[in-house]
Short mmCIF file of C-alpha atoms and ligand atoms in Angstrom, two decimals:
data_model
loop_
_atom_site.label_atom_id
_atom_site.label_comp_id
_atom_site.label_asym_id
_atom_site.label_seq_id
_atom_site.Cartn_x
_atom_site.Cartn_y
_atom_site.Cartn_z
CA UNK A 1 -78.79 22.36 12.15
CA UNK A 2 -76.62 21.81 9.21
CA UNK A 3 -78.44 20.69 5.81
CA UNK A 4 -78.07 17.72 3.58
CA UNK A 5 -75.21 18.26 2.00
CA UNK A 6 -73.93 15.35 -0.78
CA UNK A 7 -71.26 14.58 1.56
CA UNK A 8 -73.40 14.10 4.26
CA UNK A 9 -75.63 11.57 2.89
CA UNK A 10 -76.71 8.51 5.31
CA UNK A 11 -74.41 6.02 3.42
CA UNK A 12 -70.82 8.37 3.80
CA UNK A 13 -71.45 9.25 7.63
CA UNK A 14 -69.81 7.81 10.56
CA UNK A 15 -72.49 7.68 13.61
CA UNK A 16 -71.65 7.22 17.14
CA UNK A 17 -73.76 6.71 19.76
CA UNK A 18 -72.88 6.61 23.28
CA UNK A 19 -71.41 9.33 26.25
CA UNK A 20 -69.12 12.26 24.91
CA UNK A 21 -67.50 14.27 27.23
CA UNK A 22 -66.00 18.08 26.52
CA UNK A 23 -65.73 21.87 27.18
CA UNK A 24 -67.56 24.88 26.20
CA UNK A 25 -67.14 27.95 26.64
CA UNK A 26 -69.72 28.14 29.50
CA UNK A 27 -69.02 25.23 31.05
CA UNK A 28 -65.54 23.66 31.55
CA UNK A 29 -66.82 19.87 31.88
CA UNK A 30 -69.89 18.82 30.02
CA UNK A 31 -70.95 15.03 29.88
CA UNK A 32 -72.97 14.46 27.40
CA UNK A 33 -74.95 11.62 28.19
CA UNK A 34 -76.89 9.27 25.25
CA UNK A 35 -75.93 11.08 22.26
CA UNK A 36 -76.00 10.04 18.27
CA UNK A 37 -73.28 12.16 17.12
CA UNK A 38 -72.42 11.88 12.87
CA UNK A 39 -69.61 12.39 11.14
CA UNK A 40 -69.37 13.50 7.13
CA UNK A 41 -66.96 12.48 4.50
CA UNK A 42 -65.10 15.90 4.90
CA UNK A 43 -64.51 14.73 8.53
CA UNK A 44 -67.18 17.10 10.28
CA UNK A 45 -69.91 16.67 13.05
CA UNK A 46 -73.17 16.99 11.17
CA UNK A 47 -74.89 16.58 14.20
CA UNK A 48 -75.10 15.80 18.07
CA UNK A 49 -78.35 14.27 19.32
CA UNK A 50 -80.48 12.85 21.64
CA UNK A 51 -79.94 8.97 21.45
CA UNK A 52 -83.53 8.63 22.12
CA UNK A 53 -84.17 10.25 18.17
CA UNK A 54 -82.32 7.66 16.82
CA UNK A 55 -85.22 6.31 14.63
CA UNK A 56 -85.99 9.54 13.21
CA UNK A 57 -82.26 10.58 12.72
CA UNK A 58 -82.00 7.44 10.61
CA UNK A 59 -85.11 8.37 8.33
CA UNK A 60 -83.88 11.89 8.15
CA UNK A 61 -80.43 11.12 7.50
CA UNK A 62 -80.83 8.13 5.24
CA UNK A 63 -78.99 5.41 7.54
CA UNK A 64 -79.44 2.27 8.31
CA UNK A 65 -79.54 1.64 12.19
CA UNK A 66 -77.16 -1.08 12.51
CA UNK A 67 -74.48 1.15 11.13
CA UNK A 68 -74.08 2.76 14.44
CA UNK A 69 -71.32 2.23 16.39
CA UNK A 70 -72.75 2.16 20.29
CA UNK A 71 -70.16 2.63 23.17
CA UNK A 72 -69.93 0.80 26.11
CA UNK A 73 -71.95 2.61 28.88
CA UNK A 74 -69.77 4.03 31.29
CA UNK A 75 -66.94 2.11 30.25
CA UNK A 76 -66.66 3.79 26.77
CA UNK A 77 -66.73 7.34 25.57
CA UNK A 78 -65.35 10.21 23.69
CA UNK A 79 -63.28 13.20 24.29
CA UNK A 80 -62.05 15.68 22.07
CA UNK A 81 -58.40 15.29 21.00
CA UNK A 82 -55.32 16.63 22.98
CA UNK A 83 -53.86 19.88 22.01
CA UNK A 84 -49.77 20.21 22.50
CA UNK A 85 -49.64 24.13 21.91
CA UNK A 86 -45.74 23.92 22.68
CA UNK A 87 -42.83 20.80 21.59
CA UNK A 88 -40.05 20.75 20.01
CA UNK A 89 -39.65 17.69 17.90
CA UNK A 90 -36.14 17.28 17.30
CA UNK A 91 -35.34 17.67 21.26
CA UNK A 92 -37.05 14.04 21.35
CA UNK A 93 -34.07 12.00 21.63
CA UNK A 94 -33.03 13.86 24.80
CA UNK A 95 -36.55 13.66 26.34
CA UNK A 96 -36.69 12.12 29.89
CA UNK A 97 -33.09 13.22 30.44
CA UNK A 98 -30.40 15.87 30.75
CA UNK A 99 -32.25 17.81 32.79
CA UNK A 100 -29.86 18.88 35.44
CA UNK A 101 -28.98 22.46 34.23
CA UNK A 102 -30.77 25.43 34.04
CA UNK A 103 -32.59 27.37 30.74
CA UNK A 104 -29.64 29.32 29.18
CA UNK A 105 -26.99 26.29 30.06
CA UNK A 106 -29.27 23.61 29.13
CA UNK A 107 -29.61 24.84 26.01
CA UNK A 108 -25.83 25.40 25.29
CA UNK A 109 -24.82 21.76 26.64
CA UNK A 110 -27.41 19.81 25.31
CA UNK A 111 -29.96 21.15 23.08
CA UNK A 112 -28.12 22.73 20.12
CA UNK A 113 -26.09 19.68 19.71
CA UNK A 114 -29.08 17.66 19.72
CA UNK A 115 -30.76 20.04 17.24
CA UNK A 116 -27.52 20.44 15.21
CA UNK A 117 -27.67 17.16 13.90
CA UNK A 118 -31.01 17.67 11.76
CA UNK A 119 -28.75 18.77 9.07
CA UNK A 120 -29.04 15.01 8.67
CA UNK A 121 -31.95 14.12 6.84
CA UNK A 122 -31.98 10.27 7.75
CA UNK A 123 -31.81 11.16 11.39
CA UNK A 124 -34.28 14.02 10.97
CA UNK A 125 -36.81 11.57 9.47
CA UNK A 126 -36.23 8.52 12.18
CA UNK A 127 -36.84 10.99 15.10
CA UNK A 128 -39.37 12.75 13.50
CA UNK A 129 -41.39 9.49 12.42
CA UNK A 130 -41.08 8.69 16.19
CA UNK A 131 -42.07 11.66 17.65
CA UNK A 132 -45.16 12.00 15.47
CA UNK A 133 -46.63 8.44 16.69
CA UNK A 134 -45.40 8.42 20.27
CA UNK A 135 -47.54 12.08 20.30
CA UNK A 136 -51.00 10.59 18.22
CA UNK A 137 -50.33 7.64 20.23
CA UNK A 138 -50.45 9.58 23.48
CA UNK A 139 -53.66 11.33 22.30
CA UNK A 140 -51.84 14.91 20.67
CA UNK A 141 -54.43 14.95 17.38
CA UNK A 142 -53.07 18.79 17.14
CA UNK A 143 -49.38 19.79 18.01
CA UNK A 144 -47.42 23.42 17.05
CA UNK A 145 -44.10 22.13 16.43
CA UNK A 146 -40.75 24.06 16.55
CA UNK A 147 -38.58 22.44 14.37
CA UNK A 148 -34.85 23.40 13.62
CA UNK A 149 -33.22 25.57 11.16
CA UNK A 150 -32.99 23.16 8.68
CA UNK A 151 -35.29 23.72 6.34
CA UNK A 152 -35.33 20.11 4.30
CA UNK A 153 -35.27 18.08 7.47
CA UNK A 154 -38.59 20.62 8.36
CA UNK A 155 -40.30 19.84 5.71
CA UNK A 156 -39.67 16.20 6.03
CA UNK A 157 -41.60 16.59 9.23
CA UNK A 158 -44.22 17.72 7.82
CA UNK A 159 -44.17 14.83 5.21
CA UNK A 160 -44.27 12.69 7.91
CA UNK A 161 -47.27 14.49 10.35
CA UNK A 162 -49.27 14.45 7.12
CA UNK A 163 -48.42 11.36 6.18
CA UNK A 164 -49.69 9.91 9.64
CA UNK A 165 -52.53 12.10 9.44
CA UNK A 166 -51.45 14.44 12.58
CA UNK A 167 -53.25 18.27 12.58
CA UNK A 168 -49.93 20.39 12.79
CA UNK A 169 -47.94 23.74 12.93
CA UNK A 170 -44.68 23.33 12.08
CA UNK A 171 -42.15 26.54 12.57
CA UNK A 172 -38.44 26.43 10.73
CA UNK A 173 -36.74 27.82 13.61
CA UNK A 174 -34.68 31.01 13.33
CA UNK A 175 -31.88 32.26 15.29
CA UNK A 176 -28.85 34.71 13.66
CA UNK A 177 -27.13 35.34 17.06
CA UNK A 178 -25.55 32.09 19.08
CA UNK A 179 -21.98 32.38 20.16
CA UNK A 180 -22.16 29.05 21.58
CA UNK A 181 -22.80 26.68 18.62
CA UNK A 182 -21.46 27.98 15.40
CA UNK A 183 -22.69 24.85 13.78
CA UNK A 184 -25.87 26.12 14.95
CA UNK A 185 -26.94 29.49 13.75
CA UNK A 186 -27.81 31.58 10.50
CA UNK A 187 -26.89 34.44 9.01
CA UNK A 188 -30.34 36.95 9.12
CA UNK A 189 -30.53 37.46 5.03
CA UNK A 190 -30.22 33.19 5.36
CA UNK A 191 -32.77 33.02 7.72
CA UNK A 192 -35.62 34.93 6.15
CA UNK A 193 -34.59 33.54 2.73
CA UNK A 194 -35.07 29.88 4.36
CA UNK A 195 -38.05 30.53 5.97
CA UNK A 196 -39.49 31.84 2.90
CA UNK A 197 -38.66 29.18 1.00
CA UNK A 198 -39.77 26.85 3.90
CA UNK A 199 -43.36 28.55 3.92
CA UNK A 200 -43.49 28.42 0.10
CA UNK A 201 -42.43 24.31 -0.29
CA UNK A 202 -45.33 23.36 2.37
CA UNK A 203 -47.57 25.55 0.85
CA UNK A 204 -46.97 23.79 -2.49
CA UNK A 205 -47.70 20.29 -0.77
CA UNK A 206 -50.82 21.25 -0.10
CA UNK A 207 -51.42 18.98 3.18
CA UNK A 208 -54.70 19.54 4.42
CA UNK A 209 -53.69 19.43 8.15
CA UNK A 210 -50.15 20.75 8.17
CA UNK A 211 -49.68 24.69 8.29
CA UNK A 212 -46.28 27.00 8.55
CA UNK A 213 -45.35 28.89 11.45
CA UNK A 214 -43.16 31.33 11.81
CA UNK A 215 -41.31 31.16 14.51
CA UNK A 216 -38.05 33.11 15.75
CA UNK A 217 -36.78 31.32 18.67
CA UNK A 218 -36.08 33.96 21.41
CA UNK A 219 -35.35 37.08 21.44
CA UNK A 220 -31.79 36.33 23.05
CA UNK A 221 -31.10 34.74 19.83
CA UNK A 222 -32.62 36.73 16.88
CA UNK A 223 -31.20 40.18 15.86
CA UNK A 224 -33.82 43.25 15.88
CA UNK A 225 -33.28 42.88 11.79
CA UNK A 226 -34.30 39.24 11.70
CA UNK A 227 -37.21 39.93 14.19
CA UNK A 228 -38.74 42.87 12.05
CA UNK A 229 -38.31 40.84 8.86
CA UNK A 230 -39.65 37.73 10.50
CA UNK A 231 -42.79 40.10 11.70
CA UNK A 232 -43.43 41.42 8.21
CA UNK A 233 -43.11 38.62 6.72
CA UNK A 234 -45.83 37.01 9.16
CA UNK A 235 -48.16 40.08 8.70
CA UNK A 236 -48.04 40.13 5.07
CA UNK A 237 -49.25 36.70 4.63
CA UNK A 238 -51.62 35.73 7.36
CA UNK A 239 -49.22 33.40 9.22
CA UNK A 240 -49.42 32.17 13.09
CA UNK A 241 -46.18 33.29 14.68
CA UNK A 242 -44.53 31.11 17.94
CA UNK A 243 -41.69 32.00 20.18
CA UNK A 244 -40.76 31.60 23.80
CA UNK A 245 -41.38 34.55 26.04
CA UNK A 246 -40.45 35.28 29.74
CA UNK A 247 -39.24 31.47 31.07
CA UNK A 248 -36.65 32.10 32.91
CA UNK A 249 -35.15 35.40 35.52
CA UNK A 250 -31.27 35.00 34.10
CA UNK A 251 -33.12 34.80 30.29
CA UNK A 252 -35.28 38.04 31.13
CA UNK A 253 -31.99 39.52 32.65
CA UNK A 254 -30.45 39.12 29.51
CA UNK A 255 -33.26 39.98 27.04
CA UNK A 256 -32.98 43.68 29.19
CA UNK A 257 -29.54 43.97 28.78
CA UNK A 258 -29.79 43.39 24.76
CA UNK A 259 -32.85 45.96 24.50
CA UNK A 260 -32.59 48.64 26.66
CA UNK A 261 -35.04 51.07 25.04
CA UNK A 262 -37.94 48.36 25.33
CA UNK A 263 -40.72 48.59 28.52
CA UNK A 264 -40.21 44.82 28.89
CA UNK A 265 -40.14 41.44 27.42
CA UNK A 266 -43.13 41.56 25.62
CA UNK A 267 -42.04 45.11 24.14
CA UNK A 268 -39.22 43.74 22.39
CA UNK A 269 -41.79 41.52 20.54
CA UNK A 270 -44.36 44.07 20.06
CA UNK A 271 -42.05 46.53 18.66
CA UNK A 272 -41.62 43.99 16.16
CA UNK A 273 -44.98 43.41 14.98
CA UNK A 274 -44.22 39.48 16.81
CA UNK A 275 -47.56 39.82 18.69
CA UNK A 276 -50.90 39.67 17.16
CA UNK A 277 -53.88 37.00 17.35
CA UNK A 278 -52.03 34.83 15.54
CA UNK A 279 -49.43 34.27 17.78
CA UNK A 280 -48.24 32.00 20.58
CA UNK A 281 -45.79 32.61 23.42
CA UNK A 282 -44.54 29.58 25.68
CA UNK A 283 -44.32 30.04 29.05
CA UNK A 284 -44.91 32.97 30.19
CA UNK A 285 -43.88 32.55 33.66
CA UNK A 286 -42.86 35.99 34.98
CA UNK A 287 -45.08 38.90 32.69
CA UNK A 288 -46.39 41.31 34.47
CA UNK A 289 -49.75 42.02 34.33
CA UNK A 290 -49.08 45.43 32.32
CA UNK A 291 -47.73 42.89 29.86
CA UNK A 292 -50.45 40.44 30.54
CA UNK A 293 -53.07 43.16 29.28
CA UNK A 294 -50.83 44.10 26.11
CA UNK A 295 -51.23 39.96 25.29
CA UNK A 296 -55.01 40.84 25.53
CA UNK A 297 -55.38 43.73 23.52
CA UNK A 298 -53.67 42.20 20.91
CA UNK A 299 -55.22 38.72 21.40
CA UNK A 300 -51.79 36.73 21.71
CA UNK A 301 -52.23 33.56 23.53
CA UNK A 302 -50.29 31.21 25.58
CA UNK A 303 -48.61 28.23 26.26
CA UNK A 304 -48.54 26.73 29.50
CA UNK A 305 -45.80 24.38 30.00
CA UNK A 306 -45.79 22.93 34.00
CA UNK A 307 -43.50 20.03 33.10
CA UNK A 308 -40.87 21.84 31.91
CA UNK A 309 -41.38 25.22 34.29
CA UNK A 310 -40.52 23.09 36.94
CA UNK A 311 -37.91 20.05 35.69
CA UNK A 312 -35.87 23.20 34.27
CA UNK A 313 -36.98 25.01 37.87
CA UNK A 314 -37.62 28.14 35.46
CA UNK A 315 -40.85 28.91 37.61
CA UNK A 316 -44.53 28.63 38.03
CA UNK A 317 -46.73 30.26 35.78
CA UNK A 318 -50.34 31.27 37.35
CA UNK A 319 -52.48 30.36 35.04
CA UNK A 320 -55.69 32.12 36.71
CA UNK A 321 -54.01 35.73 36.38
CA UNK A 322 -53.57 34.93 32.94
CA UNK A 323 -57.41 33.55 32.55
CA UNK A 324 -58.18 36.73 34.75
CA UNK A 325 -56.76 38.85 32.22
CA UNK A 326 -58.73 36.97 28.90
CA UNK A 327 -55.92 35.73 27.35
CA UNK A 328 -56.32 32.15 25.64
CA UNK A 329 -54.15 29.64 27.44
CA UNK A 330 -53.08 26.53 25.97
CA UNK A 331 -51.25 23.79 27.40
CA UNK A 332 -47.54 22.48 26.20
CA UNK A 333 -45.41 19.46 26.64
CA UNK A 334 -42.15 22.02 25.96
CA UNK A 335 -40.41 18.34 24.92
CA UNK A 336 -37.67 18.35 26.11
CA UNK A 337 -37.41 20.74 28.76
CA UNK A 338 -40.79 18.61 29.68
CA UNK A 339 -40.07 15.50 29.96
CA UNK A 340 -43.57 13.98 29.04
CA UNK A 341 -44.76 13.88 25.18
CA UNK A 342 -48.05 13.37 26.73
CA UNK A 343 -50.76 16.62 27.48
CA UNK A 344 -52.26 14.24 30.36
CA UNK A 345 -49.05 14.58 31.72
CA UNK A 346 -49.50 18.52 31.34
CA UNK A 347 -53.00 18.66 32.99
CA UNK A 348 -51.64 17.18 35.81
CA UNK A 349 -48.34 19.03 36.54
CA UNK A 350 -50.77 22.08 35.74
CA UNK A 351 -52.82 21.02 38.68
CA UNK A 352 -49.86 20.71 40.68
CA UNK A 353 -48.70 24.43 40.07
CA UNK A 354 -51.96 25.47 40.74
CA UNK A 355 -52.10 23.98 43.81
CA UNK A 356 -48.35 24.91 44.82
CA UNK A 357 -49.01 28.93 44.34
CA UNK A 358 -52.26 28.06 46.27
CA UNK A 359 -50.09 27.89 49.18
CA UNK A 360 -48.49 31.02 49.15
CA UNK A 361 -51.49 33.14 48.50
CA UNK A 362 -54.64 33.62 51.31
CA UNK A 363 -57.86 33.15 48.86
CA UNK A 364 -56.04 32.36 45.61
CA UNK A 365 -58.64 30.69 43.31
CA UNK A 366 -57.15 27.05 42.08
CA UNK A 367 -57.67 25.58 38.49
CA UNK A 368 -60.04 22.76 38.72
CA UNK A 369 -59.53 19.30 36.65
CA UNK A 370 -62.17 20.29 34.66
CA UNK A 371 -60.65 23.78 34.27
CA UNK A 372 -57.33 22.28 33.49
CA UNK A 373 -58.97 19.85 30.77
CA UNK A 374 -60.58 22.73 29.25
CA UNK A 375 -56.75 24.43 28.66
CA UNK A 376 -55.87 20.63 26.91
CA UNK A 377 -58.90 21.31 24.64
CA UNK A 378 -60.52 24.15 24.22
CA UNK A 379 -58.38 26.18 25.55
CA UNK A 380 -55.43 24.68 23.26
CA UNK A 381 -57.71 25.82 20.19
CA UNK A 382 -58.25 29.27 21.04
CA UNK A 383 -54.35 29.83 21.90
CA UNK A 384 -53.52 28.55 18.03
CA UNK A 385 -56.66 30.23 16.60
CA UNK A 386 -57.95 26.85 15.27
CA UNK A 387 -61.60 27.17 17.48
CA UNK A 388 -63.33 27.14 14.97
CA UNK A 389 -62.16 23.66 13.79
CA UNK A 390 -60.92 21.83 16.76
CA UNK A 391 -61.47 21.84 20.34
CA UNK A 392 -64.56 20.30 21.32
CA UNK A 393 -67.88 18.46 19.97
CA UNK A 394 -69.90 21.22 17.99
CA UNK A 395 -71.68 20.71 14.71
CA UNK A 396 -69.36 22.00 11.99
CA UNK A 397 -65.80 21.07 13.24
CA UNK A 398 -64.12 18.63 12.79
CA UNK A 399 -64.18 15.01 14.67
CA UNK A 400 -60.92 15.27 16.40
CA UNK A 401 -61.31 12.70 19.27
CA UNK A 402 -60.04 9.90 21.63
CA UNK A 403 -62.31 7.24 22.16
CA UNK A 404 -61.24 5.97 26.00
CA UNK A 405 -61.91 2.47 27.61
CA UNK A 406 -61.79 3.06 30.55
CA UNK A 407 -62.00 -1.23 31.09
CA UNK A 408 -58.91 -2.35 28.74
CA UNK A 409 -57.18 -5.29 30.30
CA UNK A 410 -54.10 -3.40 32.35
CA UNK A 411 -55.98 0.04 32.69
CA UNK A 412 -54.04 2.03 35.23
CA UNK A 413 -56.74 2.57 37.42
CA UNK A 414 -60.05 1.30 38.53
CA UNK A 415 -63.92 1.74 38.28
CA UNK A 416 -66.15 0.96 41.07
CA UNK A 417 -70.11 0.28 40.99
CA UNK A 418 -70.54 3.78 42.92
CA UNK A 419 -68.17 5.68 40.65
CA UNK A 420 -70.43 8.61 38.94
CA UNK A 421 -69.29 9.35 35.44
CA UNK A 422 -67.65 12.82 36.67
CA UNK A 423 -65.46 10.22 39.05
CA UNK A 424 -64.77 8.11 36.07
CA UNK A 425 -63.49 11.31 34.03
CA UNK A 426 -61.03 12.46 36.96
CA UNK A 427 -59.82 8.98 37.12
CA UNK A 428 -58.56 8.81 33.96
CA UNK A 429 -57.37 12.46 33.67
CA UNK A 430 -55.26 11.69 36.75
CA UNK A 431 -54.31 8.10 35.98
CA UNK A 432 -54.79 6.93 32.45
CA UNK A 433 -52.94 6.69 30.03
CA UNK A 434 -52.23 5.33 26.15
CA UNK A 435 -53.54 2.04 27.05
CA UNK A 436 -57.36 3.67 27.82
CA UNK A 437 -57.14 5.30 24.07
CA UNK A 438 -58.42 2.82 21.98
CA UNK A 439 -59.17 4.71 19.01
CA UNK A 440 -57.87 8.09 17.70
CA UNK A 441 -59.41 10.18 15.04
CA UNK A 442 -58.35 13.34 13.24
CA UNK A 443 -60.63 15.19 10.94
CA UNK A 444 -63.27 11.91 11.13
CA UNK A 445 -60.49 9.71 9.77
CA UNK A 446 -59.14 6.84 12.14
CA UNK A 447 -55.10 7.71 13.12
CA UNK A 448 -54.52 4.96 15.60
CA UNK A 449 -55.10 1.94 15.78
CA UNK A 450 -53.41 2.79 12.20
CA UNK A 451 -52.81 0.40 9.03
CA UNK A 452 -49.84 2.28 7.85
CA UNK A 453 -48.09 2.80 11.44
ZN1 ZN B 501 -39.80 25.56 24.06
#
């Protein structure tokens, strides 16, 4: 039970009281019936109780009982926020389309031009500003960003993710070997240089929410000299680290052919120092379970991205050999090889691939919705290392959190008499959508509905 602190007297907390529903590590769905839950100044649970306490909470705590805010039974409660472990943010404007080609030629016809253009700051900060809201708006409280490799239009991302009050990574993308789009591509002294600099200018901002990444894109397209620098660089000052990893058979091909001397895929990041607990690989579709157990003894995680895996017909990740093997699994929009910007989208094309390698194997064990919401939550946390802030409803992290309505006029779906609350849950993890997301909070303060948006 945490103490009185002076930013946790009666008068500066936020108290809910109603049904909040999230994972723990034990137990994938837990409803949490009739609880008083407080929030403190700094934007932390204080405490989660028994709704039947509430007159004794309020002596203990010093609040008056009117300053509750009570949920609508069964219609009303809280989940933590969405975790997007994977998007790129300047891909945006081509999200929902060109999606016709696969990995390696998708990325040469329409990605790099896309991404080329945030050399222009004005267009960098009208995407970005978009892709910031559409994401809160679609429930995303945290998101690990790649950016591009310009490193002012980067950091005007992260003006703008702090400035709507978003919890972010956001990685200056590097990438010193593209024969395709020379307008596209740094030298390696350049790209180190820039990163550094791009680490150092955030740091200086000081944004509470918004950390660096670093974050090489591929090995296809980084040098073994950029890769090692990038790694020491990491290493040396305690940052989280993101790439791609293993999406696609002609990008494996290739990643072979460029590094001979490694075991495999994950080799070529290992051997330079790109995979530690601080790091996050996206996909993940074909490792072998020899490199599945080198993710675990180094405690890299993952990011599972269905939508794309199967709109770029890359391939289908299983999940439960991952899980099997104790590696932290996220789930990722991979905007815009995904075509969703929303992680309900994700838990349900997750489902999907579940079920579709179901088929194939006598006995294979399936990810449950409650399973898959775990990955959009808790699971999300663990993969960026943020657990102990984020995730879930546990007294000392922070109040990140969609309150859903499951009753707003136009709701996607409907809620009959019989419907148990574990009914209502599925229903809106397989149906709802923006419209059930009343209110969004990050850190205890209110994001949407938002006075500055
Ligand atoms: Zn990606």
């Amino acid at each position: 039970m945490a103490t009185t602190a002076p930013d946790s007297r009666g008068d500066c907390l936020q108290i809910f009281r109603g049904t909040f529903i999230h994972s723990t590590d034990t137990s994938p769905l837990e409803i949490l019936e009739s609880r008083i839950v407080a929030v403190n100044k700094l934007g932390k649970i204080v405490f989660i109780e028994p709704a039947d306490k509430e007159e004794e909470l309020s002596q203990k705590w010093h609040f008056k009982r009117e300053k509750i805010r009570k949920l609508c039974p069964r219609e009303e409660f809280f989940m933590p926020g969405l975790i997007d472990t994977h998007i790129h943010a300047p891909q945006y404007p081509n999200m929902g389309c060109c999606l016709d080609l696969p990995l390696l030629q998708w990325l040469i016809k329409y990605t790099f031009p896309v991404e080329a253009r945030f050399k222009d700051l004005k267009f960098a900060e009208d995407v970005y500003t978009k892709v910031v809201k559409k994401t809160l708006r679609n429930g995303t409280t945290t998101a690990c960003y790649f950016a591009t490799i310009h490193t002012e239009s980067c950091l005007k991302l992260c003006d703008i993710i702090d400035k709507f009050g978003q919890r972010a990574f956001v990685g200056k993308v590097c990438m010193d070997m593209n024969d395709v789009c020379t307008e596209y591509r740094e030298t390696t002294s350049e790209s180190v240089k820039e990163t550094e600099r791009f680490v150092a200018e955030l740091v200086k901002r000081k944004y509470p929410l918004v950390k660096p990444i670093v974050t090489p894109r591929f090995a296809i397209s980084c040098t073994p000299g950029l890769m090692k620098q990038l790694g020491s660089f990491a290493n040396a000052n305690n940052l989280h680290i993101q790439s791609h990893i293993s999406e696609s058979r002609a990008e494996i091909a290739a990643v072979k052919k460029m590094f001979p001397k490694c075991k495999n895929y994950s080799d070529v990041y290992d051997v330079h120092s790109l995979l530690n607990d601080k790091t996050i690989m996206a996909h993940a579709v074909y490792l072998s379970d020899e490199e599945l157990e080198l993710f675990q003894r180094k405690g890299a995680g993952i990011s599972h991205c269905p939508n794309s895996n199967t709109s770029l017909c890359s391939g289908l990740m299983d999940v439960r050999n991952a899980l099997n093997h104790k590696i932290n699994v996220g789930l990722g929009t991979d905007v815009s090889g995904g075509y969703s910007p929303s992680i309900l989208d994700a838990v349900r094309r997750a489902t999907d691939v579940s079920n579709i390698l179901s088929l194939n194997t006598a006995d294979y064990q399936k990810l449950s919705h409650e399973e898959v919401f775990r990955l959009a939550t808790l699971g999300g946390s663990k993969a960026l290392g943020l657990e102990k802030v984020t995730g879930n409803f546990e007294v000392g992290k922070d109040f990140d959190a969609v309150l859903v309505n499951t009753g707003v006029p136009g709701s996607p779906f409907e809620v009959f008499h019989e419907d148990t609350l574990q009914a209502i849950f599925q229903k809106f993890l397989f149906l709802g959508d923006d419209r059930n997301m009343t209110e969004i909070y990050v850190a205890g303060k209110q994001v949407f509905p938002c006075p500055t948006a």
